[in-house]
Coordinates of C-alpha atoms in Angstrom, one line a residue:
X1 CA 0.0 0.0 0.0
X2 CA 1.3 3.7 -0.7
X3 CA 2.1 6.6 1.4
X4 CA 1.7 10.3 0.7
X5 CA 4.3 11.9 2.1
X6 CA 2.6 13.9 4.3
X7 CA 1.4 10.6 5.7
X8 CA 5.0 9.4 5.9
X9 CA 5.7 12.6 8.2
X10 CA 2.8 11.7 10.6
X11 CA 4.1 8.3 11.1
X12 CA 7.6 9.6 12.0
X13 CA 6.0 11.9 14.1
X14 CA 4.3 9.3 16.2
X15 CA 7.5 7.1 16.5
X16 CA 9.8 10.1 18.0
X17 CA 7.5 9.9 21.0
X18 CA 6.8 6.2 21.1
X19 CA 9.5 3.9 21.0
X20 CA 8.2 2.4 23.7
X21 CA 5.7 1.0 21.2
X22 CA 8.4 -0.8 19.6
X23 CA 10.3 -2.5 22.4
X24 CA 8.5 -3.8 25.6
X25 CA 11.8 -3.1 27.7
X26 CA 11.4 0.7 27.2
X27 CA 8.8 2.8 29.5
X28 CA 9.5 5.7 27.3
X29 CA 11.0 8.8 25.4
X30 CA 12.4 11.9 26.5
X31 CA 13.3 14.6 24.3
X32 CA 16.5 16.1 25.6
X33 CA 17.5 18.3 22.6
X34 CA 15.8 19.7 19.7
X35 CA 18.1 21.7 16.7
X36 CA 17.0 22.4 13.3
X37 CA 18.8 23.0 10.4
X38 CA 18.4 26.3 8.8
X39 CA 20.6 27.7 6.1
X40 CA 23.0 24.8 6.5
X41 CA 23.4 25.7 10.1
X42 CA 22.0 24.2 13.4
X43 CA 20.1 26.3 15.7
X44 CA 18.0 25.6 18.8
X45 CA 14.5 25.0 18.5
X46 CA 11.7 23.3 20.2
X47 CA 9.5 20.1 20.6
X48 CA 6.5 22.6 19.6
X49 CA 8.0 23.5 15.9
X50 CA 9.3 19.8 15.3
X51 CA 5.5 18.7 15.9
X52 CA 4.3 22.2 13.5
X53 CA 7.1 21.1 10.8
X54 CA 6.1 17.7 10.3
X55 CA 3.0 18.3 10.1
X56 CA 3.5 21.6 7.4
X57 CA 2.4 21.0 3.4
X58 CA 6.4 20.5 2.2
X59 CA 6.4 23.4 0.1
X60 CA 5.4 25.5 2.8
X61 CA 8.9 24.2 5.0
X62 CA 11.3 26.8 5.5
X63 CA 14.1 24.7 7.3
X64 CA 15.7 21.2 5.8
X65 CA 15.5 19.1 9.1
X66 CA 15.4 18.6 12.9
X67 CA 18.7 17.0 14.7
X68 CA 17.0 15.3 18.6
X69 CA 18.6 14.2 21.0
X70 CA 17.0 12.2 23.7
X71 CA 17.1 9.9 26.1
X72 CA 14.8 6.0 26.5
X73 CA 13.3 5.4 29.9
X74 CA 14.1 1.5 30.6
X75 CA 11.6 -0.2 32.5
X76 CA 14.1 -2.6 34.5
X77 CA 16.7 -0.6 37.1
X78 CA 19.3 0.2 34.8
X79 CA 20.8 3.5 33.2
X80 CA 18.9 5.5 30.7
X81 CA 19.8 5.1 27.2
X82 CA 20.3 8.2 24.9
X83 CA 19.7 8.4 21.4
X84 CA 19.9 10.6 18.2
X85 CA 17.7 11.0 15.7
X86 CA 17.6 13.2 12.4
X87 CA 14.7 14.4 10.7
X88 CA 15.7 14.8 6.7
X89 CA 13.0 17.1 5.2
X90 CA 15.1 16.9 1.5
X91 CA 15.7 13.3 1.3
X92 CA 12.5 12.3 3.3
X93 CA 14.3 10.2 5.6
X94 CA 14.5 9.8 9.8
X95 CA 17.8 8.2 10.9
X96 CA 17.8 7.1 14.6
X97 CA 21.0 6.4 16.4
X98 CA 21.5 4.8 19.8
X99 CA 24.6 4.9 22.5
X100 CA 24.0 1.4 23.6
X101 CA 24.5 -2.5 21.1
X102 CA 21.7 -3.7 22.7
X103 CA 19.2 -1.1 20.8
X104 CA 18.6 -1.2 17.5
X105 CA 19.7 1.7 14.9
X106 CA 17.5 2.3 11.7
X107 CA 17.3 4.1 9.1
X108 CA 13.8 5.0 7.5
X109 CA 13.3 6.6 3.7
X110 CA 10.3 7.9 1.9
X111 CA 10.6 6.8 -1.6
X112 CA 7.9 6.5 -4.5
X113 CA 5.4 6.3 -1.9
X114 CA 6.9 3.2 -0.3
X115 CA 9.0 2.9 3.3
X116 CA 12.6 1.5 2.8
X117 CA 14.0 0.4 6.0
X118 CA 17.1 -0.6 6.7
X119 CA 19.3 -1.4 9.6
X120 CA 22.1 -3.8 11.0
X121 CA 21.8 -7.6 9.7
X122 CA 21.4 -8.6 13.6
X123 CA 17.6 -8.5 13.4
X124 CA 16.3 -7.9 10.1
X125 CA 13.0 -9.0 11.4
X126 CA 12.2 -6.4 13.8
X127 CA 12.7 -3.9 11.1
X128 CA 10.1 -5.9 8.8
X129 CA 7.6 -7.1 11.2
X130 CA 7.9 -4.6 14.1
X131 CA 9.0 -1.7 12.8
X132 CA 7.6 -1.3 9.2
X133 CA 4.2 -2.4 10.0
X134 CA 4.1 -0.3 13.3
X135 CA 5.0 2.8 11.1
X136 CA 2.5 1.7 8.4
X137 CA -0.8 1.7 10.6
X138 CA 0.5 4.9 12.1
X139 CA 1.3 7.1 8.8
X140 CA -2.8 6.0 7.7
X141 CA -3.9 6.5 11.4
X142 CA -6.5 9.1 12.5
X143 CA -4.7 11.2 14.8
X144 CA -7.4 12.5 18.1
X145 CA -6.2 15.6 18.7
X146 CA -8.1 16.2 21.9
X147 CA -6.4 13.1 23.4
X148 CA -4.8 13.3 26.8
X149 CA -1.4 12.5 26.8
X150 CA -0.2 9.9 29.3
X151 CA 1.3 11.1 32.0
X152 CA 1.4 14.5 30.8
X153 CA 0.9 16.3 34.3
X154 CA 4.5 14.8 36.2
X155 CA 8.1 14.1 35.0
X156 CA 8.2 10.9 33.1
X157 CA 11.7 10.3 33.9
X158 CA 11.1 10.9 37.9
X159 CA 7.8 9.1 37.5
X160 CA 9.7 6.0 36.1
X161 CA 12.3 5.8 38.4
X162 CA 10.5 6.1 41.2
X163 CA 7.9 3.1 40.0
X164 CA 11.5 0.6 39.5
X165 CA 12.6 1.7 43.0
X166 CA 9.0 0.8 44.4
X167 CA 8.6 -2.4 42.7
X168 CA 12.6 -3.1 43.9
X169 CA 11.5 -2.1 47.7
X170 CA 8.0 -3.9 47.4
X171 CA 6.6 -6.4 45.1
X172 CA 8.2 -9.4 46.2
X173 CA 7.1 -8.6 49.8
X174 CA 3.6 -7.9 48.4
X175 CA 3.3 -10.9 46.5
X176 CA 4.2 -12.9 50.0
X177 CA 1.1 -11.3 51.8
X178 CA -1.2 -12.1 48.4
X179 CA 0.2 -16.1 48.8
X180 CA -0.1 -16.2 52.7
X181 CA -3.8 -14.5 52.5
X182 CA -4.5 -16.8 49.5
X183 CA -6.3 -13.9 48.0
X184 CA -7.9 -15.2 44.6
X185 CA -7.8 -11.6 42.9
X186 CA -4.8 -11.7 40.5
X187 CA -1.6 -10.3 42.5
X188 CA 0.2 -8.9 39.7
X189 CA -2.1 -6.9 38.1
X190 CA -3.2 -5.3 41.8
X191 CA 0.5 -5.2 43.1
X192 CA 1.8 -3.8 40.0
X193 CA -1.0 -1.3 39.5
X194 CA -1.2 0.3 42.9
X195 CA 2.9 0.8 43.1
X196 CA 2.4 2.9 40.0
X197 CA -0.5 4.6 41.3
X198 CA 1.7 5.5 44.4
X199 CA 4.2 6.5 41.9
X200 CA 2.4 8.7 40.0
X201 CA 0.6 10.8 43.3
X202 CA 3.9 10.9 45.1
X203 CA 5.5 12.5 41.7
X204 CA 2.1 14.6 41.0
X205 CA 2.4 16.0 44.9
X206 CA 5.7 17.1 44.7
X207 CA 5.3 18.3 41.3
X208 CA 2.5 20.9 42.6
X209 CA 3.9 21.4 46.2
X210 CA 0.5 19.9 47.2
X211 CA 1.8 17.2 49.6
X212 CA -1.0 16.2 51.9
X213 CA -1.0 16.6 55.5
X214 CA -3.3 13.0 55.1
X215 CA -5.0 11.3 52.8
X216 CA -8.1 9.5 52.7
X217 CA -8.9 6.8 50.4
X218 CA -12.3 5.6 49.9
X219 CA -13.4 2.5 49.0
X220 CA -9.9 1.3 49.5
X221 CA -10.4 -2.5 48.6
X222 CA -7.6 -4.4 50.1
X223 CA -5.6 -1.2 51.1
X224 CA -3.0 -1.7 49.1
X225 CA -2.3 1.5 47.7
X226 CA -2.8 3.1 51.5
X227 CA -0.2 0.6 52.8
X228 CA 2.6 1.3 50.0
X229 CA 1.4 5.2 50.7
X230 CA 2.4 4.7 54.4
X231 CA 5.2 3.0 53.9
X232 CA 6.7 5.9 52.0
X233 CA 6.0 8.1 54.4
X234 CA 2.9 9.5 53.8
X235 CA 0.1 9.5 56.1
X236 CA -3.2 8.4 55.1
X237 CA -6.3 6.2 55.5
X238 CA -8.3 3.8 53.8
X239 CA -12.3 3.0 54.2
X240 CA -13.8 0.2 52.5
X241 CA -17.5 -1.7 53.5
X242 CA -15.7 -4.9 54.1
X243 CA -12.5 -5.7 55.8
X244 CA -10.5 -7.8 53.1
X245 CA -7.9 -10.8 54.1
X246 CA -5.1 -8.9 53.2
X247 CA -5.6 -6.6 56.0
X248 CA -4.5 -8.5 59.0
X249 CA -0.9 -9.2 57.4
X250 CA 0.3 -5.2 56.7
X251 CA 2.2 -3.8 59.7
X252 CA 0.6 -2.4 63.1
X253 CA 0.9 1.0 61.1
X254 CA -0.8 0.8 58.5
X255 CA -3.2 -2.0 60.0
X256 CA -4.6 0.6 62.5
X257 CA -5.2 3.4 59.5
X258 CA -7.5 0.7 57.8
X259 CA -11.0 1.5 58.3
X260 CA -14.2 -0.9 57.9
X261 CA -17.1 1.8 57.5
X262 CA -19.7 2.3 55.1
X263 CA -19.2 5.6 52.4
X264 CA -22.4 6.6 52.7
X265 CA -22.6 9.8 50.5
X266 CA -25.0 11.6 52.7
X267 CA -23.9 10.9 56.2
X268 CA -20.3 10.3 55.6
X269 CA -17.6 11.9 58.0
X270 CA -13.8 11.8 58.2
X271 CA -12.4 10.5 61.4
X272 CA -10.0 13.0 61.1
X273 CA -9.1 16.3 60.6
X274 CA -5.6 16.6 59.2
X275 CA -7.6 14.6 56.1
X276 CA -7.0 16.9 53.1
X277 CA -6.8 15.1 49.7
X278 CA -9.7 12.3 49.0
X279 CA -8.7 9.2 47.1
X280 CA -11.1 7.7 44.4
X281 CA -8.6 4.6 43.1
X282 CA -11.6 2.6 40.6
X283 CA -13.8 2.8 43.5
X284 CA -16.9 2.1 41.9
X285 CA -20.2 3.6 42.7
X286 CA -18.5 6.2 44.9
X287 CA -16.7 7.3 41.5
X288 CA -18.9 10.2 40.8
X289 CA -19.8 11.4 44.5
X290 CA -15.9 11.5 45.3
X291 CA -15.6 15.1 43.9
X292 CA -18.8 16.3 45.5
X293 CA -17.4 14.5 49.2
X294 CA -14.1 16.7 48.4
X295 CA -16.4 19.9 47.7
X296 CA -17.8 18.9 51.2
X297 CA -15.1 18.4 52.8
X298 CA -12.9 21.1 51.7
X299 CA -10.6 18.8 50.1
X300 CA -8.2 18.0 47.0
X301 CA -9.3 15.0 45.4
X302 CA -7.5 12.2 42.9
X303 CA -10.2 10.1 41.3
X304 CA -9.8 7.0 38.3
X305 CA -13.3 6.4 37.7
X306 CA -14.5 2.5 36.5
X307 CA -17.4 1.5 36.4
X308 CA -20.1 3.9 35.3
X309 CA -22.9 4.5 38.0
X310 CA -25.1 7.8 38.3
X311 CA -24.9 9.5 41.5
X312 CA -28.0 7.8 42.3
X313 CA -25.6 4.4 42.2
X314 CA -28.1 3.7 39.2
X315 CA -26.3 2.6 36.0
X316 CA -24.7 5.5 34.2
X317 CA -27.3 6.8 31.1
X318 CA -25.8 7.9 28.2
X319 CA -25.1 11.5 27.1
X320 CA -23.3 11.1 24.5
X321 CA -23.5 8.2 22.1
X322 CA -21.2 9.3 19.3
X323 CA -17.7 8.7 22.2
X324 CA -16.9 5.2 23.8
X325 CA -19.8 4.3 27.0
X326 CA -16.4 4.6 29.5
X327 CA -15.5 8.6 27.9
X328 CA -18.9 9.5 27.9
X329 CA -19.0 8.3 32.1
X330 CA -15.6 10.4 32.6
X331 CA -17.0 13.6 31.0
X332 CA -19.9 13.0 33.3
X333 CA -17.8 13.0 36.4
X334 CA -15.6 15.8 35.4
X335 CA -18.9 17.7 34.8
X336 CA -20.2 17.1 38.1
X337 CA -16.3 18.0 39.5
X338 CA -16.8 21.5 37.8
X339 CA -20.6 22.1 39.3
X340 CA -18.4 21.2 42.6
X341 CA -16.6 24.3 42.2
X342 CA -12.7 22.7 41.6
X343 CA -10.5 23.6 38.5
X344 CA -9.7 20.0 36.8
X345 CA -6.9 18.7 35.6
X346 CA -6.6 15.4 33.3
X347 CA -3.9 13.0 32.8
X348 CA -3.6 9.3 30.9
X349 CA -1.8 7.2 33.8
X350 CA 0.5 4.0 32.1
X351 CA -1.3 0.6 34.6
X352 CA -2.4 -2.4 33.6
X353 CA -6.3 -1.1 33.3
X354 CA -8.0 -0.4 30.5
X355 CA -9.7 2.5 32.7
X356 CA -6.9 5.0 33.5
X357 CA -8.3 8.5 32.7
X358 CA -7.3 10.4 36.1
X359 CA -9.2 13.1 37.2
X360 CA -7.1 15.5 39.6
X361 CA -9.2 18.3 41.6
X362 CA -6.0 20.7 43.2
X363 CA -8.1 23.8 43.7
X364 CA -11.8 25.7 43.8
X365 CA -12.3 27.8 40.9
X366 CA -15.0 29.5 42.6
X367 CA -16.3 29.5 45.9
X368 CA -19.9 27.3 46.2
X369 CA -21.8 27.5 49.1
X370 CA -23.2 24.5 50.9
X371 CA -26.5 25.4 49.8
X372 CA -25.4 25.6 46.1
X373 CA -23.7 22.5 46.3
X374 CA -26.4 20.4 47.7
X375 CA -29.0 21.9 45.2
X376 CA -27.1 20.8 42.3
X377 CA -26.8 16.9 44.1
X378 CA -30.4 16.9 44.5
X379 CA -31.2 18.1 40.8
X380 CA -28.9 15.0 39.9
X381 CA -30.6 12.3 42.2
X382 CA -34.2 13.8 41.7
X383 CA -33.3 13.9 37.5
X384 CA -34.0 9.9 37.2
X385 CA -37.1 10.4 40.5
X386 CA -34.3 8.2 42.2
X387 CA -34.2 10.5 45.7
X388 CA -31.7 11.2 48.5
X389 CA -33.0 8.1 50.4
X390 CA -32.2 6.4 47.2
X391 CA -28.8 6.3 47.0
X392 CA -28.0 2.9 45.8
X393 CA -24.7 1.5 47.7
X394 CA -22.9 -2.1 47.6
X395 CA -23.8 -4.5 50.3
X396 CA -21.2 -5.9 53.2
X397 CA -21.8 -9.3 51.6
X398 CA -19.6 -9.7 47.8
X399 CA -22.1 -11.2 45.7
X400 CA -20.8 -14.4 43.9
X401 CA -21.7 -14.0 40.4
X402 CA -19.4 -17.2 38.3
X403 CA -21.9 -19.6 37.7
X404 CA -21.2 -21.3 41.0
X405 CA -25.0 -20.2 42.3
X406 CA -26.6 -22.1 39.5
X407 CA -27.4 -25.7 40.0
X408 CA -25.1 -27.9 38.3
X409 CA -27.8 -29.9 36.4
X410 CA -29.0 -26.2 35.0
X411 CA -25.5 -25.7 34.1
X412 CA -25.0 -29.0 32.3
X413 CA -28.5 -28.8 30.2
X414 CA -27.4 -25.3 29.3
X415 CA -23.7 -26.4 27.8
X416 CA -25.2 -29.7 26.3
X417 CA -27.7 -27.2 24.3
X418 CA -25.4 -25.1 23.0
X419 CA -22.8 -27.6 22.1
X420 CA -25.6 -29.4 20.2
X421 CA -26.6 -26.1 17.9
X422 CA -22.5 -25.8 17.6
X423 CA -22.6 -29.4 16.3
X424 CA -25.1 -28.8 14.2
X425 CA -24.0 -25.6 12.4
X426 CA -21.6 -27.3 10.1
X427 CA -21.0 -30.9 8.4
X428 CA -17.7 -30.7 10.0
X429 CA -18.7 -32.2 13.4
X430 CA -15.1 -30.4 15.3
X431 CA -15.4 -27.1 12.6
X432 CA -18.8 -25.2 14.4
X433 CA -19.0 -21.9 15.3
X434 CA -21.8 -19.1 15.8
X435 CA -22.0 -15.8 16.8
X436 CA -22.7 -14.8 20.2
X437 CA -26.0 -13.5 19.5
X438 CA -27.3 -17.1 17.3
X439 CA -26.8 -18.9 20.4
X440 CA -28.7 -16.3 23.1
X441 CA -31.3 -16.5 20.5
X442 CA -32.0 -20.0 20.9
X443 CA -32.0 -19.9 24.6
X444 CA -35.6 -19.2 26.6
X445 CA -36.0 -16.4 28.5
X446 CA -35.9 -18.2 32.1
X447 CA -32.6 -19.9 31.0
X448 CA -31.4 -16.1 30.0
X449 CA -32.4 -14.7 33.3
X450 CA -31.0 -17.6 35.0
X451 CA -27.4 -17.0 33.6
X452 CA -27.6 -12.9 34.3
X453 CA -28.3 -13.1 37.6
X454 CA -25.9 -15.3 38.7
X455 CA -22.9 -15.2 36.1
X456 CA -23.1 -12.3 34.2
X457 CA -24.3 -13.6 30.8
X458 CA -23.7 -16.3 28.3
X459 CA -19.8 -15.1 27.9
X460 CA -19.0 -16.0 31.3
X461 CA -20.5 -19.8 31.0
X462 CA -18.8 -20.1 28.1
X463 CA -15.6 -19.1 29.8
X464 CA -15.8 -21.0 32.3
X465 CA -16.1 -24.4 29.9
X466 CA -13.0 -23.5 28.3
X467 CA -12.8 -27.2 28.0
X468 CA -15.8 -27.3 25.2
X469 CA -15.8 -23.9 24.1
X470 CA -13.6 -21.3 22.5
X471 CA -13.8 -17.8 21.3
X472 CA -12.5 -17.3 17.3
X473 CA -12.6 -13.6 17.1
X474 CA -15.2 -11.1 16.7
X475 CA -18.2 -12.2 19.0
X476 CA -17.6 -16.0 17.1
X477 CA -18.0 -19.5 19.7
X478 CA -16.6 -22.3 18.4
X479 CA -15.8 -26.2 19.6
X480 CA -12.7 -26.7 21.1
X481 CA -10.9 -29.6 19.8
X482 CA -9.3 -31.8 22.3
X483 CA -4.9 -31.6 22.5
X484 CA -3.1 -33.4 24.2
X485 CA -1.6 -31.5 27.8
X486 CA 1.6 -30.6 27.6
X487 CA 4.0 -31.8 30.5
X488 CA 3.2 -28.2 32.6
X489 CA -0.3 -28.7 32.1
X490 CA -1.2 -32.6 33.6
X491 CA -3.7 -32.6 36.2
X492 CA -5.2 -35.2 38.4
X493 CA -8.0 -36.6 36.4
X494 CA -11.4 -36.0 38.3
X495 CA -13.8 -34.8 35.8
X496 CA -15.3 -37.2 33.2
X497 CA -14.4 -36.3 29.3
X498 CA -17.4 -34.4 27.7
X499 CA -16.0 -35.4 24.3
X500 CA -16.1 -39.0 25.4
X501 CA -19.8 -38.6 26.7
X502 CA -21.7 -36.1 24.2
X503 CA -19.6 -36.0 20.6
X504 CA -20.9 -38.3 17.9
X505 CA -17.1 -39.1 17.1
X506 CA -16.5 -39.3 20.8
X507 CA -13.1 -38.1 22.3
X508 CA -10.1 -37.7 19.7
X509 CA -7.6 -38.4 22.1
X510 CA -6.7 -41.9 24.0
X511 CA -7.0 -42.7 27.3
X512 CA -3.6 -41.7 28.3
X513 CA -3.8 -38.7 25.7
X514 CA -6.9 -37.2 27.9
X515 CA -7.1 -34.8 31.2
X516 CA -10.2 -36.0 31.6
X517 CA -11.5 -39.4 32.6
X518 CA -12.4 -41.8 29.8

């Protein structure tokens, strides 16, 4: 496929600031340096006219190139590594350099409308099918222009190091407590996630000399985040409904600033005085009251809203269709921020979460009266005849909702149903598949209730018998066809083979092939 070469300029533009893209050992860029070349001669210049350049008409360019210098971020403790790159306006070409054999140099060209690429012979591949195509789907890309840049309010470099010196200090000490409490959330992706949370407040704090004389976070979960908080010397606590596992193994310190106490919007109180920035860290229906609690309480507030509730703790109702369900929820809350009085800033944080649109709340734009404040919560909660004495809050009690509430003979007409219209989608009794929306079709209502209310939906059953079922792509459910385990995965037999029981052609595999019990 061709490139226009103004096309070609916007992929380039995109790569200066996203190695990282390229190499999952980087965390990211840092432009050091920006020259351009003007009248055969080098003079300083700026990140801003680089960006203005590339994306000029070329015959309205009035230099011949851009000479960087910058340095990449590693993720792993080890030294930054700093690199050159030269933008060639007359040649249409980007060379990148790099002070270190273990990166790779390259050279990209613009020519006939075609990249060439070339670079050493060590790893011809990664130029074909990492670079190139990378490049490719970024020159034809639709660049959002009103897209917040991750991590655009702190110092990426201090932000970085700071995360590889917590998860040095931390993780493996963390991950002890997650085995001893034999949590079954996934400790990784919570470990991981909180330290860069801590990271990225710590960093934001100091950045706007708004270090808290304590912090509060609400719905704290299993008070991670507060215990890595107080660890590094900042004081703060955590309230959650329910007292979690992992509670009873932190230290005395950070045990006794753990707090199991309902957030009720409406009556809620802070133990403590010296409480002066509010914590929202993906904590669910009190996502959108967090601001207004902050607006109450005189407080700053940092808030990653998830999941999308009203104030009301209804489900969130659309307001703007034409943006993704989760964008449409964050304008929503920064809305009801700004009706709270507080100048917002945004920022993209880098966690392992697809929802990571931060909302920050460091000061009052204008000064709202109580009265004001609680008129505009009551026009919200009285807009869907919901009420104060409404508010909709989680119960004490975690609901189990895996299928494991259903009775197993429900469970194993339901599976035996659907693998029966899989079986009979295609001559090819291993080869069926359907979309999603064939198979809820042909299940009753009751049977449709049945799954909601318990598991979630059809997607979770299906899930869970990753034994019969598998997802092709798209919203496609297919037949799984039996392999044998490798060595890693053999398991005690204790289930009988479904294949052996239910296919026509029985079980492909032999007796000693199996996991399951023939």
């Amino acid at each position: 496929m061709s490139l226009e070469e103004a096309q070609f300029w916007q992929g380039i533009g995109i790569l200066i600031k996203n190695y990282h893209a390229l190499n999952k050992k980087i965390f990211g860029v840092v432009i050091t340096a920006v020259e351009k070349l003007q009248d055969s001669r080098l003079c300083d210049s700026s990140e801003e006219e680089l960006t203005r350049c590339l994306k000029e008409e070329p015959n309205k360019r009035t230099c011949g190139g851009f000479k960087l210098g910058f340095k990449l971020l590693p993720k792993k403790l080890s030294d930054n590594i700093l690199g050159t790159g030269t933008v060639d306006f007359v040649n249409c070409s980007y060379k990148c350099e790099f002070a270190s054999n273990n990166i790779e140099d390259f050279h990209v060209r613009f020519l006939n409308g075609q990249l060439v690429l070339a670079g050493s012979e060590k790893n011809p591949n990664w130029l074909e099918f990492v670079l190139k195509p990378k490049l490719m789907n970024w020159s034809q890309s639709q660049q959002e222009e009103s897209k917040v840049k991750s991590l655009s309010l702190v110092s990426e470099e201090k932000y970085n190091d700071l995360y590889k010196k917590l998860k040095e200090k931390h993780a493996q000490r963390l991950l002890q407590y997650w085995k001893t409490a034999q949590e079954s959330t996934d400790p990784l992706k919570f470990i991981y996630e909180d330290l860069a949370i801590a990271a990225y407040l710590i960093i934001l704090w100091s950045h706007t000399q708004s270090e808290p004389q304590a912090f509060a976070d609400l719905g704290c979960g299993n008070g991670l985040l507060v215990h890595v908080l107080n660890a590094e010397g900042y004081k703060g606590y955590g309230y959650d409904i329910r007292k979690r596992k992992l509670w009873s193994l932190y230290p005395e310190d950070t045990k006794s600033s753990l707090i199991e106490k309902t957030v009720e919007p409406n009556n809620f109180r802070l133990d403590f005085p010296e409480i002066d920035w509010l914590i929202g860290n993906h904590s669910d229906e009190l996502s959108p009251w967090l601001p207004v609690l902050a607006g109450r309480l005189n407080c700053s507030f940092f808030l990653l809203p998830c999941c999308p509730f009203e104030l009301s703790g209804a489900k969130f109702q659309r307001r703007n269709t034409g943006i993704s369900a989760y964008q449409d929820f964050f304008h929503y809350v920064k809305r009801v921020s700004q009706e709270c009085g507080f100048e917002i800033l945004e920022d993209r944080l880098k966690i392992p979460s697809t929802k990571r649109l931060a909302l920050i709340g460091l000061k009052k734009t204008k000064t709202r009266s109580r009265e004001e404040l609680e008129c505009f919560v009551q026009e919200e909660l009285t807009k869907y005849k919901t009420g104060e004495s409404q508010i909709k809050l989680r119960g004490k009690e975690e609901l189990v909702r895996n299928c494991t509430q259903i009775q197993k003979p429900i469970i194993d007409s339901l599976v035996l149903k659907i693998f029966k219209q899989l079986l009979a989608s295609q001559d090819d009794m291993w080869s069926g598949r359907l979309p999603m929306r064939n198979i809820a079709q042909s299940l009753t209502k009751d049977e449709l209730r049945n799954i909601k209310s318990e598991c979630g939906g059809i997607k979770t059953l299906l899930r869970n018998k990753h034994e019969v079922f598998e997802f092709c792509g798209g919203d496609l459910v297919g037949i799984r066809r039996p392999k044998p385990p490798t060595a890693s995965q053999l398991t005690k037999r204790k289930r009988n083979c479904f294949f052996k029981l239910h296919h026509p052609l029985s079980c492909p595999l032999s007796d000693s092939e199996c996991s399951f019990i023939h």
